[in-house]
Short mmCIF file of C-alpha atoms (C1' of nucleotides) in Angstrom, two decimals:
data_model
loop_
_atom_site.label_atom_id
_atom_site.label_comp_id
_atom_site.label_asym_id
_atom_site.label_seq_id
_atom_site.Cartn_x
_atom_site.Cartn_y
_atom_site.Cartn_z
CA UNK A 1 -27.37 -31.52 -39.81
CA UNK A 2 -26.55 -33.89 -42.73
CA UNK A 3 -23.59 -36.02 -41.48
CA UNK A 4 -25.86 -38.52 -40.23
CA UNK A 5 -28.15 -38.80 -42.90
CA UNK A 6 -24.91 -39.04 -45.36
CA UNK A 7 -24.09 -41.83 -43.39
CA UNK A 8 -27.59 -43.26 -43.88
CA UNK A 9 -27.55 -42.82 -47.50
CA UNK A 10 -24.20 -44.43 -47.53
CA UNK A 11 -24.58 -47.66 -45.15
CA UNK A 12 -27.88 -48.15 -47.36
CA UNK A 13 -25.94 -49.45 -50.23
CA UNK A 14 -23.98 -52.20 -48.52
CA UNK A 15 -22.99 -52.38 -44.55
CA UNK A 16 -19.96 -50.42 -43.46
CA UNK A 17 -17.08 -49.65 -41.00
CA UNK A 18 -15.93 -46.34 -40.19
CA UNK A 19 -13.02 -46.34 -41.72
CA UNK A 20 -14.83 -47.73 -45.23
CA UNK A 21 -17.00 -44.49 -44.94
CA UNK A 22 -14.07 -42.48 -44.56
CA UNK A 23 -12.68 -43.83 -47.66
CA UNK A 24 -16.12 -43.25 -49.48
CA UNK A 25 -16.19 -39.78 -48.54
CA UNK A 26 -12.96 -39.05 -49.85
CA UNK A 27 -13.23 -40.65 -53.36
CA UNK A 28 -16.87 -39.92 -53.99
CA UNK A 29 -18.71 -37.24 -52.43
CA UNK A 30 -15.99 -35.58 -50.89
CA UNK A 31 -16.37 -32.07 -52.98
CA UNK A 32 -19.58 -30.92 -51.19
CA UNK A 33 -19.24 -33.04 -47.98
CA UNK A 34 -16.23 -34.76 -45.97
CA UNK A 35 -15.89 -35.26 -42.15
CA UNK A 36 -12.89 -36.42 -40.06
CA UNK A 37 -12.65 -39.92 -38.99
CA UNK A 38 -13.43 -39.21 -35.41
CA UNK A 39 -16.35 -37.04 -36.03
CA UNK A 40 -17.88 -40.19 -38.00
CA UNK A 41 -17.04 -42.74 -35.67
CA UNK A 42 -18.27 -40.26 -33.12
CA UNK A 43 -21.84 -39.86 -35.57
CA UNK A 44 -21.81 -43.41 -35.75
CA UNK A 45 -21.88 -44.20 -31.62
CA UNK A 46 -25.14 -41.59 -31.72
CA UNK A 47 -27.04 -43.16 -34.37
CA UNK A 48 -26.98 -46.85 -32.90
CA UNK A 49 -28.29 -45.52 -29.73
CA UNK A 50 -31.13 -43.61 -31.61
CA UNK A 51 -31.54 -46.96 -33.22
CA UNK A 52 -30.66 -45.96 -36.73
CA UNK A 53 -28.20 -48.34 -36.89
CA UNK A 54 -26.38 -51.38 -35.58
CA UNK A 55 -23.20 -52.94 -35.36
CA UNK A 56 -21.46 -56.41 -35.71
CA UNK A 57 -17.91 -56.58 -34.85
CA UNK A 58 -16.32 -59.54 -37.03
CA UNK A 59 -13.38 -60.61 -35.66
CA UNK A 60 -10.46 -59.92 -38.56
CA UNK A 61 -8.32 -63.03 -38.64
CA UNK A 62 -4.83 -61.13 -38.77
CA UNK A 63 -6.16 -58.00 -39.57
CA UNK A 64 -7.86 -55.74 -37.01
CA UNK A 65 -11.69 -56.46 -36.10
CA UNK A 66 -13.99 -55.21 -38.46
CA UNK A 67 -17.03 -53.07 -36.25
CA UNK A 68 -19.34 -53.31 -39.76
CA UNK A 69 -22.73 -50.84 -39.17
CA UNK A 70 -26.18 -51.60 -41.42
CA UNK A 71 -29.10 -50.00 -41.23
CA UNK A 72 -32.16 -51.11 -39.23
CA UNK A 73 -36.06 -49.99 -40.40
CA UNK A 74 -36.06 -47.06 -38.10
CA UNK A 75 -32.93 -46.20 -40.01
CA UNK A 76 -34.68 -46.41 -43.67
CA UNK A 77 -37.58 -44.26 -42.60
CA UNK A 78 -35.13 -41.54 -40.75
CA UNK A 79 -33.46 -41.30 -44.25
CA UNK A 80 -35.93 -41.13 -46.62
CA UNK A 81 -38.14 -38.62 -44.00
CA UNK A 82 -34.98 -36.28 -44.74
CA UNK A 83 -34.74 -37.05 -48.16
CA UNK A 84 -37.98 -35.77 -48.25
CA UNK A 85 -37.23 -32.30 -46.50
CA UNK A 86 -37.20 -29.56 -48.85
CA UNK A 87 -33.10 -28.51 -49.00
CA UNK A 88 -31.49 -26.12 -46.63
CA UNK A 89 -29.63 -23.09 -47.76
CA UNK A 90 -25.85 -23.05 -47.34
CA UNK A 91 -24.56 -19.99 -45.45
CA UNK A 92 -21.10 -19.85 -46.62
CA UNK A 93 -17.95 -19.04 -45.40
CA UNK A 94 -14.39 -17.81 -47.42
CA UNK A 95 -12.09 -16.19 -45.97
CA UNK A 96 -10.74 -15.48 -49.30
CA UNK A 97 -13.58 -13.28 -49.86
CA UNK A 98 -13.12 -11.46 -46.68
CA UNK A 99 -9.32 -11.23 -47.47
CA UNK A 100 -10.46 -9.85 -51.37
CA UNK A 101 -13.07 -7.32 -49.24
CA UNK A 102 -10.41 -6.12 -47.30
CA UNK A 103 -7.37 -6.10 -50.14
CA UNK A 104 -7.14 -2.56 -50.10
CA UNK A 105 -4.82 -3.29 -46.96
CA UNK A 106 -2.62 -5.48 -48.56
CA UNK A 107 -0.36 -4.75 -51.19
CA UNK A 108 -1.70 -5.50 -54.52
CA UNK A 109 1.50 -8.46 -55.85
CA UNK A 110 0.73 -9.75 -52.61
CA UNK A 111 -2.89 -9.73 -53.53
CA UNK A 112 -2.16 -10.74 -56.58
CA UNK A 113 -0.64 -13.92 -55.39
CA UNK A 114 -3.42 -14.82 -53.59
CA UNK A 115 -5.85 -15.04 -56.35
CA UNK A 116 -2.97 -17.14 -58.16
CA UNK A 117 -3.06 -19.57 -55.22
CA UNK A 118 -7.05 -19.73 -55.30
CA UNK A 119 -6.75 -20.15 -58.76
CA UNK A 120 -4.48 -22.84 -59.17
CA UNK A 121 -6.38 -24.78 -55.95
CA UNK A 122 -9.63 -25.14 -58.19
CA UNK A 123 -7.50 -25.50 -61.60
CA UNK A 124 -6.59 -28.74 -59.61
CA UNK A 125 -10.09 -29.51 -58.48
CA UNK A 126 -11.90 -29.23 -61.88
CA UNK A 127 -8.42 -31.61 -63.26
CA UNK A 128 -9.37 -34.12 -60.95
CA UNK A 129 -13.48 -34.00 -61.43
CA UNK A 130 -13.16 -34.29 -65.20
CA UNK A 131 -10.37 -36.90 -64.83
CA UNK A 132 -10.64 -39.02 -61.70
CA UNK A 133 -14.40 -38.54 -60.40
CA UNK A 134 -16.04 -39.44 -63.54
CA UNK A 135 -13.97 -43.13 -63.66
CA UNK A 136 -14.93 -43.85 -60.09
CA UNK A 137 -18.64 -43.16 -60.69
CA UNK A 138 -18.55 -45.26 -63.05
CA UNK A 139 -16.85 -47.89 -60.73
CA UNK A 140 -19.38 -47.44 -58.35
CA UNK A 141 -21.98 -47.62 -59.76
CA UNK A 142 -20.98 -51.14 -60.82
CA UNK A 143 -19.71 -51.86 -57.68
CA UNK A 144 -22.68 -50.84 -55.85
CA UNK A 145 -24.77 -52.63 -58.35
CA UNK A 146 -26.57 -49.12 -59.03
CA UNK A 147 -26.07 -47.87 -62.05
CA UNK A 148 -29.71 -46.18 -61.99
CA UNK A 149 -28.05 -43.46 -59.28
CA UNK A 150 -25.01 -43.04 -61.39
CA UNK A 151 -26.87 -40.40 -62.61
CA UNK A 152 -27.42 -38.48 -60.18
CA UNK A 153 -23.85 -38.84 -58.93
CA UNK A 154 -23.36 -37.21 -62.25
CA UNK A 155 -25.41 -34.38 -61.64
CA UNK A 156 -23.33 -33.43 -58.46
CA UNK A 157 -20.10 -34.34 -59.75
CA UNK A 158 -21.62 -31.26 -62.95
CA UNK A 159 -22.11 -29.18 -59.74
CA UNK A 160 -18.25 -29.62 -58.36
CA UNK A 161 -17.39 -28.36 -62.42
CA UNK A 162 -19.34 -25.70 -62.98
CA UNK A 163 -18.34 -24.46 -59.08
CA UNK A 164 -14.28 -25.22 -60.47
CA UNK A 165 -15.05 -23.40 -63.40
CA UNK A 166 -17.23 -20.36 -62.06
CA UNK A 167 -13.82 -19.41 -59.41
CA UNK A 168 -11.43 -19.81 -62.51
CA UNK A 169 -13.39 -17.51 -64.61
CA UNK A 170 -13.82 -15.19 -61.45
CA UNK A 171 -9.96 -15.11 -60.44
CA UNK A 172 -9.31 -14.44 -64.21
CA UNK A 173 -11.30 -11.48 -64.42
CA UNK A 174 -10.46 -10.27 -61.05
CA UNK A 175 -6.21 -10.41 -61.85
CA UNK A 176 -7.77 -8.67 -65.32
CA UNK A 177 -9.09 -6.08 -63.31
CA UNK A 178 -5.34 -5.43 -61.08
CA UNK A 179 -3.56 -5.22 -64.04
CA UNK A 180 -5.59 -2.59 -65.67
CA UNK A 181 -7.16 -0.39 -63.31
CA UNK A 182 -5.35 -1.10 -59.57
CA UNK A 183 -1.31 -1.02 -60.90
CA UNK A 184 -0.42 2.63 -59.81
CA UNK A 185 1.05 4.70 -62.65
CA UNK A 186 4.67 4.38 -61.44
CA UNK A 187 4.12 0.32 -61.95
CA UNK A 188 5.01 -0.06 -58.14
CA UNK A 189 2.41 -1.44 -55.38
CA UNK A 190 0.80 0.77 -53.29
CA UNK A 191 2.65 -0.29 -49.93
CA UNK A 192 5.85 -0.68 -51.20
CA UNK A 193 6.54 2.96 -52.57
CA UNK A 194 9.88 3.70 -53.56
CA UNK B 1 -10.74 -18.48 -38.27
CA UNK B 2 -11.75 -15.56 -39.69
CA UNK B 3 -14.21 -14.39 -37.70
CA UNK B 4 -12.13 -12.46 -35.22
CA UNK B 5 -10.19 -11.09 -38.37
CA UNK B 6 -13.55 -10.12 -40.22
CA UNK B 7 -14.23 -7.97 -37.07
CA UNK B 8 -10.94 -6.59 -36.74
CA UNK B 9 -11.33 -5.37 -40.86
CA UNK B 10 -14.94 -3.71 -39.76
CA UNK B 11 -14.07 -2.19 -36.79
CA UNK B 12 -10.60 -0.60 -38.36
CA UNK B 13 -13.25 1.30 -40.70
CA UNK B 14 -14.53 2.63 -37.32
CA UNK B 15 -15.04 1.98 -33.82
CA UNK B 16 -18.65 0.03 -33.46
CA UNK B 17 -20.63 -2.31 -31.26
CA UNK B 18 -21.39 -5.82 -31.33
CA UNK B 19 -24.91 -4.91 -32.57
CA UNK B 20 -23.41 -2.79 -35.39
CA UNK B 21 -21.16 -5.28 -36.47
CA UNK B 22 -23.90 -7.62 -36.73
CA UNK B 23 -25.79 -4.86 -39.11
CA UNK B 24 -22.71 -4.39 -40.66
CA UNK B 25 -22.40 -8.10 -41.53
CA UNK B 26 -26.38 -8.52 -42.94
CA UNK B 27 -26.26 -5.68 -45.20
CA UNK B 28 -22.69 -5.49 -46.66
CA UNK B 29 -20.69 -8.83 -46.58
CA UNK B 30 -23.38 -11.50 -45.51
CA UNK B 31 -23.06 -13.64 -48.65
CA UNK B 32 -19.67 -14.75 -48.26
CA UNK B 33 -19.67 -14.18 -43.88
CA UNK B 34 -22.25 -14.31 -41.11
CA UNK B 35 -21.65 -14.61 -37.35
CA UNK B 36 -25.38 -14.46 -34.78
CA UNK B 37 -24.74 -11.97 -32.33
CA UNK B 38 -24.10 -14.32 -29.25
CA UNK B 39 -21.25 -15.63 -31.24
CA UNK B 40 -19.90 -11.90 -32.24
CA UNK B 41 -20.07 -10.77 -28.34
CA UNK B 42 -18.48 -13.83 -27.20
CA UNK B 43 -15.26 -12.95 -30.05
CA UNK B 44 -15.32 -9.51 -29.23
CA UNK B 45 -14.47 -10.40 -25.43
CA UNK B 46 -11.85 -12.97 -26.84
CA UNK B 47 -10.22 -10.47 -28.70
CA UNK B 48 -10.05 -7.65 -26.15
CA UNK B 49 -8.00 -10.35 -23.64
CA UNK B 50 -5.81 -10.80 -26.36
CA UNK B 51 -5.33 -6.67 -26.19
CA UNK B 52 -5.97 -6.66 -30.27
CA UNK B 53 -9.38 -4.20 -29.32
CA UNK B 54 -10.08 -1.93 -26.20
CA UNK B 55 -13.79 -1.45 -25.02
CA UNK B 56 -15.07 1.65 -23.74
CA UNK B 57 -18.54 2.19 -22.79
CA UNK B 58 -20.33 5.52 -24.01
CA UNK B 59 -23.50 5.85 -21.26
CA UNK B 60 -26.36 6.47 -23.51
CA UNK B 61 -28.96 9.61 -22.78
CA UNK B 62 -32.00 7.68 -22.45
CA UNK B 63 -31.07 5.02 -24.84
CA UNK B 64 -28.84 1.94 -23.70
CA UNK B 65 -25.38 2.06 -22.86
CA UNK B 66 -23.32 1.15 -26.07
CA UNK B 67 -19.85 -0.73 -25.25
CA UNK B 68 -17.46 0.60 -28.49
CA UNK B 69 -14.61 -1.54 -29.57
CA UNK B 70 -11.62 0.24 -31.39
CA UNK B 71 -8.51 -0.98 -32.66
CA UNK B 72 -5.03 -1.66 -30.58
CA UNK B 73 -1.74 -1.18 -32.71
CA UNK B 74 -1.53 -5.21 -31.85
CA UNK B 75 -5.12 -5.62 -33.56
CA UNK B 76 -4.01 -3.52 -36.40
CA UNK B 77 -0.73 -5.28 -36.66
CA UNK B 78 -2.55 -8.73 -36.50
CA UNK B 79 -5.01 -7.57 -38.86
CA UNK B 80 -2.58 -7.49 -41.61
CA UNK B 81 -0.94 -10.63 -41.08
CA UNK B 82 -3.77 -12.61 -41.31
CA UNK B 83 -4.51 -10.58 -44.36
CA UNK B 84 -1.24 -11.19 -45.95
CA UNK B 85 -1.32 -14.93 -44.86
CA UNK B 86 -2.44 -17.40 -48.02
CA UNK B 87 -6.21 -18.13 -48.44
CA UNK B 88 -8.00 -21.19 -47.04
CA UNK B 89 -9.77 -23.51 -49.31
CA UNK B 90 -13.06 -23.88 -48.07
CA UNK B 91 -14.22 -27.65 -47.61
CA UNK B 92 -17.85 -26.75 -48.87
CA UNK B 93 -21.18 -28.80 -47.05
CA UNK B 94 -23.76 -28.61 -49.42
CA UNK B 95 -26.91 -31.02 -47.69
CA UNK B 96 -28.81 -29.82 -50.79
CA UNK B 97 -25.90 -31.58 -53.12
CA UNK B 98 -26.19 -34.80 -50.44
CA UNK B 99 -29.74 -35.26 -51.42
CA UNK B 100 -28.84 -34.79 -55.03
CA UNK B 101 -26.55 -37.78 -54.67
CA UNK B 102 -29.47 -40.33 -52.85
CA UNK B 103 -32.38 -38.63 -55.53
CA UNK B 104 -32.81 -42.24 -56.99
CA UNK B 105 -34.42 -43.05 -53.57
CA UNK B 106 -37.01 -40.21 -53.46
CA UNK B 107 -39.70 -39.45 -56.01
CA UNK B 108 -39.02 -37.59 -58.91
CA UNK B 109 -41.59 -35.41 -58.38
CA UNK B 110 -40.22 -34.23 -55.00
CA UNK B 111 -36.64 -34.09 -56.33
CA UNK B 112 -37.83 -31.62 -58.67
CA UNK B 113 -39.43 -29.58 -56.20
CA UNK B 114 -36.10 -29.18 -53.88
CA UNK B 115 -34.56 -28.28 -57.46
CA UNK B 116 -36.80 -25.53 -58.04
CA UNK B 117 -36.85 -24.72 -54.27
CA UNK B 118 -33.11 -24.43 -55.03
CA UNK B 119 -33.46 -22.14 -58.08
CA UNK B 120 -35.58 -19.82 -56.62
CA UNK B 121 -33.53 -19.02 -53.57
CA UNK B 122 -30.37 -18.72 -55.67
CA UNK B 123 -32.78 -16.51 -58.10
CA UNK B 124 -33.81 -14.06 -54.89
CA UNK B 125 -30.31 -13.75 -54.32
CA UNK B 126 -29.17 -13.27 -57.66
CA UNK B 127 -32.06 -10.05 -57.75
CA UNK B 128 -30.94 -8.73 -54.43
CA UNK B 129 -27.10 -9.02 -55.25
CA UNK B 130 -27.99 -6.74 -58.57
CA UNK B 131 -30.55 -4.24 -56.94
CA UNK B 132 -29.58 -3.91 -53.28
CA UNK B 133 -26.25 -4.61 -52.89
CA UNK B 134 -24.93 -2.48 -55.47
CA UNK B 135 -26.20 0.43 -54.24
CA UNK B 136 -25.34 -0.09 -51.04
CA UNK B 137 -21.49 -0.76 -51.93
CA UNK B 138 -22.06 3.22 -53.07
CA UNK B 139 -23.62 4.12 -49.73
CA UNK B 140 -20.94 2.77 -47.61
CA UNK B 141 -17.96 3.64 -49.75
CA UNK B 142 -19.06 7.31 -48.61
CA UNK B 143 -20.17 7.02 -45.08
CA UNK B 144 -16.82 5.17 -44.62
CA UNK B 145 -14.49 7.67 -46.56
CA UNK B 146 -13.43 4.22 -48.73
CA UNK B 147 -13.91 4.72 -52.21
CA UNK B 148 -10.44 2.86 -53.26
CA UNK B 149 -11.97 -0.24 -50.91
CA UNK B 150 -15.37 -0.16 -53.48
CA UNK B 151 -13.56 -1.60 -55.74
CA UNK B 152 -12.52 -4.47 -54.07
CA UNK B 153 -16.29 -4.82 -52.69
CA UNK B 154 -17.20 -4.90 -56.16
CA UNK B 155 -15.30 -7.84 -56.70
CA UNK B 156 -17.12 -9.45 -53.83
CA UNK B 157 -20.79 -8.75 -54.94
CA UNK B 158 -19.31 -10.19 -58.62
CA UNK B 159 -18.48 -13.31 -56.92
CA UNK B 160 -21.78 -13.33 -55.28
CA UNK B 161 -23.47 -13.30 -58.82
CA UNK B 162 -21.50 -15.75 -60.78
CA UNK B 163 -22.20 -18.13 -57.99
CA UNK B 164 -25.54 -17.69 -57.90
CA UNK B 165 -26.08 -17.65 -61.75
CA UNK B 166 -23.93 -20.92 -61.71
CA UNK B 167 -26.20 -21.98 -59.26
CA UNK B 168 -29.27 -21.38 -61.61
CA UNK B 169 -28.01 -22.58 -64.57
CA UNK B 170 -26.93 -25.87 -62.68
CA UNK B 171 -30.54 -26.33 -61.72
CA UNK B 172 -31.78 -25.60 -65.13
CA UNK B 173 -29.57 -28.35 -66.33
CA UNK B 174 -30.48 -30.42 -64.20
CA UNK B 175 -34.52 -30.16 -64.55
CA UNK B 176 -34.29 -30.59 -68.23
CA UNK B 177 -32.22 -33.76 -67.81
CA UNK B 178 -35.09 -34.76 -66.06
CA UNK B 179 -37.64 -34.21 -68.12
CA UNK B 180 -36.07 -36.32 -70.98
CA UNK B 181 -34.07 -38.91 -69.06
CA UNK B 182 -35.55 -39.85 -65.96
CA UNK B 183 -39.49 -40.03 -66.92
CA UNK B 184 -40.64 -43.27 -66.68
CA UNK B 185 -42.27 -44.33 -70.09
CA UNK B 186 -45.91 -44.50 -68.92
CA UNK B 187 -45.52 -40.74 -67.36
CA UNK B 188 -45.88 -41.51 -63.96
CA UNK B 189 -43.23 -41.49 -61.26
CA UNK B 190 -41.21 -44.21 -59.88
CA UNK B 191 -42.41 -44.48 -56.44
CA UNK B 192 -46.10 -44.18 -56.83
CA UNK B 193 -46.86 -46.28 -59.74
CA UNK B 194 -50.98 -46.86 -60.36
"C1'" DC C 1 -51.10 -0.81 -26.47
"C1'" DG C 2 -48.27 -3.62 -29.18
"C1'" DA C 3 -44.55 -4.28 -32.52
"C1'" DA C 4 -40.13 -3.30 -33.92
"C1'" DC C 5 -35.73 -1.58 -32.85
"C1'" DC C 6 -31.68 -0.63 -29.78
"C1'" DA C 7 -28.38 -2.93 -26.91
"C1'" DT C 8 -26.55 -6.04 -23.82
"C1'" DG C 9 -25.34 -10.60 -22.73
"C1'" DT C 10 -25.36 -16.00 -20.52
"C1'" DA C 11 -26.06 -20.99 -20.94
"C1'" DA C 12 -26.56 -25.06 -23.35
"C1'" DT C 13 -25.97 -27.73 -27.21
"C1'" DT C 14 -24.36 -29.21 -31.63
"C1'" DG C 15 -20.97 -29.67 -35.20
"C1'" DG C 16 -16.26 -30.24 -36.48
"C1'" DT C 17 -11.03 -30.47 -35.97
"C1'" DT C 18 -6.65 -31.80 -33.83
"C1'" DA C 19 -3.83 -34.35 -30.90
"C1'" DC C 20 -3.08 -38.56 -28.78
"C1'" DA C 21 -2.97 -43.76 -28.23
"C1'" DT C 22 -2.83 -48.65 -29.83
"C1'" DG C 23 -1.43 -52.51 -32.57
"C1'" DA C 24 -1.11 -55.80 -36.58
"C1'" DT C 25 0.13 -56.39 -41.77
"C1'" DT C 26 2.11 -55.41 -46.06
"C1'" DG C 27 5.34 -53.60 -49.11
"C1'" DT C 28 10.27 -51.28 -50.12
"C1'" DA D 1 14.34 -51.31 -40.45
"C1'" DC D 2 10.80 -48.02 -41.95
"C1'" DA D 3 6.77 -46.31 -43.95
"C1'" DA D 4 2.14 -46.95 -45.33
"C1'" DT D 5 -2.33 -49.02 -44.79
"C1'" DC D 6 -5.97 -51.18 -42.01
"C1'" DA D 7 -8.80 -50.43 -38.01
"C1'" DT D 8 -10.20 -48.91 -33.69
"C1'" DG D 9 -11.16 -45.16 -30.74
"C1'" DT D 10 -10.70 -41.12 -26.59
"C1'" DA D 11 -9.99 -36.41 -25.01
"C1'" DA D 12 -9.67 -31.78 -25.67
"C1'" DC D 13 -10.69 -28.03 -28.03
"C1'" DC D 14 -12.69 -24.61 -31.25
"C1'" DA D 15 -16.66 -22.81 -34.01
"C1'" DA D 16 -21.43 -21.86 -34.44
"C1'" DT D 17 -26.37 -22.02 -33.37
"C1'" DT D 18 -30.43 -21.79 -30.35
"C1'" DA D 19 -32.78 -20.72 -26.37
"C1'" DC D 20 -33.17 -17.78 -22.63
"C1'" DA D 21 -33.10 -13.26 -20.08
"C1'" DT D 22 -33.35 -8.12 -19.57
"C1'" DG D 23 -34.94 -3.56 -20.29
"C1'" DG D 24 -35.59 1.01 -22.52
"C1'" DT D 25 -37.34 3.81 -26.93
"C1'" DT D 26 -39.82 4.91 -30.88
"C1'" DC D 27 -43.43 4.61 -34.08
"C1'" DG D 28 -47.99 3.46 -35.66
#
DNA sequence: CGAACCATGTAATTGGTTACATGATTGT
DNA sequence: ACAATCATGTAACCAATTACATGGTTCG
């Protein structure tokens, strides 16, 4: 699995808390990975005992203590071994696809409505990657000091847009399809006759 | 979840087994759902102590016993709430787009070879999607008396190829950027100068 | 005679989410 | 006073994969 190794890749750049990852997650990478603060603190206890990492609580003078992870050797090597891995395949899941597979069941203004809602969800998304995500790389990558990776964080960020655009084009041409073919000739849905 | 309600959809079609639900799930809706068959059993049993399937096992002449699920009003009745319940928004975990985002740290060279490793996965699927699956929706749309649900189905396997064309068009992008951009001027790679 | 298919499952482990618990600081 | 943010985590649960175990049939 990837969670540790995102943590890796992340911790590399500068030492980190839990809660700092969090917050990287969900303003930078979290369109094709995210994972619940738990889970990473969780992830976190594991990979100091494997040695990956270690930690250094500094005591917060009137905040809370800060437990701040870096990276050790054995750490570096572990990432860039799985770097180095060729890429797994993703065996996705939607339940919208299952729900579209079985629509037949449903009426179709109620299917109809779902599409709508899928729609609008990545309408949002693709708003947000052309707006937001392409100002914080930029922050980032000054931040960071890495402005050679910024590119790359561009080429992912060009994934989350083409995936935002690919759903829009397919809900389009799916409601396209209902109003055309699927509206039965009295112009009422199929479970609601009469 | 879905995968109790994925079974539910298959096995209102027609009574089946775990193992044909598992067949059921690598040749018709695989791309968006899988479930191994340890997992499927162990739902199956869940679902019959919630009373939404009954078992009954047909002694087979020579071959194994099959145990066949059917519906319960309950199971049909649950069926099409879920169905008529709003879709989730998947939270996608893409390792491939992970090592995307850490590619400064690996050598180009390698980078491009998960890229094209990438492509051509997308690319098999992409074939099969077109060839196989397309007849198949036919097949099935016959055996299971459904040939108002192949339309729907259709919609499914169209998904399947926008995503994968995305996919390939992404990685296109992505290996020409490459080749202009991120050469280093003397034409060697950035971890194994001389 | 061996491989592939039919058909069942259990056990163990990993990956991920949700609910719960604590306590200080800052801003409205 | 109240909500939000910073910061830690535990416990319980659900979802999914992998390994293990069994045993008959059919086809080459």
């Amino acid at each position: 699995m990837s969670l540790p190794h995102a943590l890796l890749g992340l911790i590399r750049y500068r030492p980190a808390t839990g809660y700092d990852l969090k917050n990287t997650f969900e303003n930078s990478i979290h369109f094709f990975w995210n994972a619940a603060l738990p889970h990473i603190y969780r992830t976190l206890k594991q990979m100091e005992t494997q040695g990956w990492i270690v930690s250094n609580v500094e005591p917060g003078e009137g905040k809370p203590d800060r437990k701040v992870y870096r990276l050790t050797e054995a750490g570096e090597k572990e990432f860039l071994r799985w770097l180095s891995q060729p890429p797994e395949n993703p065996e996705p899941r939607l339940p919208m696809l299952v729900k579209v597979f079985f629509a037949r069941q449903m009426p179709v203004r109620e299917f109809k409505e779902h599409l709508e809602k899928w729609r609008a969800h990545y309408a949002g998304l693709l708003e947000k990657y052309e707006k937001e995500v392409a100002a914080v790389i930029e922050q980032y990558s000054l931040r960071y000091d890495a402005s050679e990776d910024a590119c790359y964080w561009r080429l992912t960020l060009d994934y989350g847009i083409r995936q935002a655009k690919m759903v829009i084009e397919w809900c389009d041409h799916a409601l396209e399809g209902l109003q055309t073919a699927a509206t039965p000739p009295n112009g009422l849905d199929a479970h609601n006759p009469g």
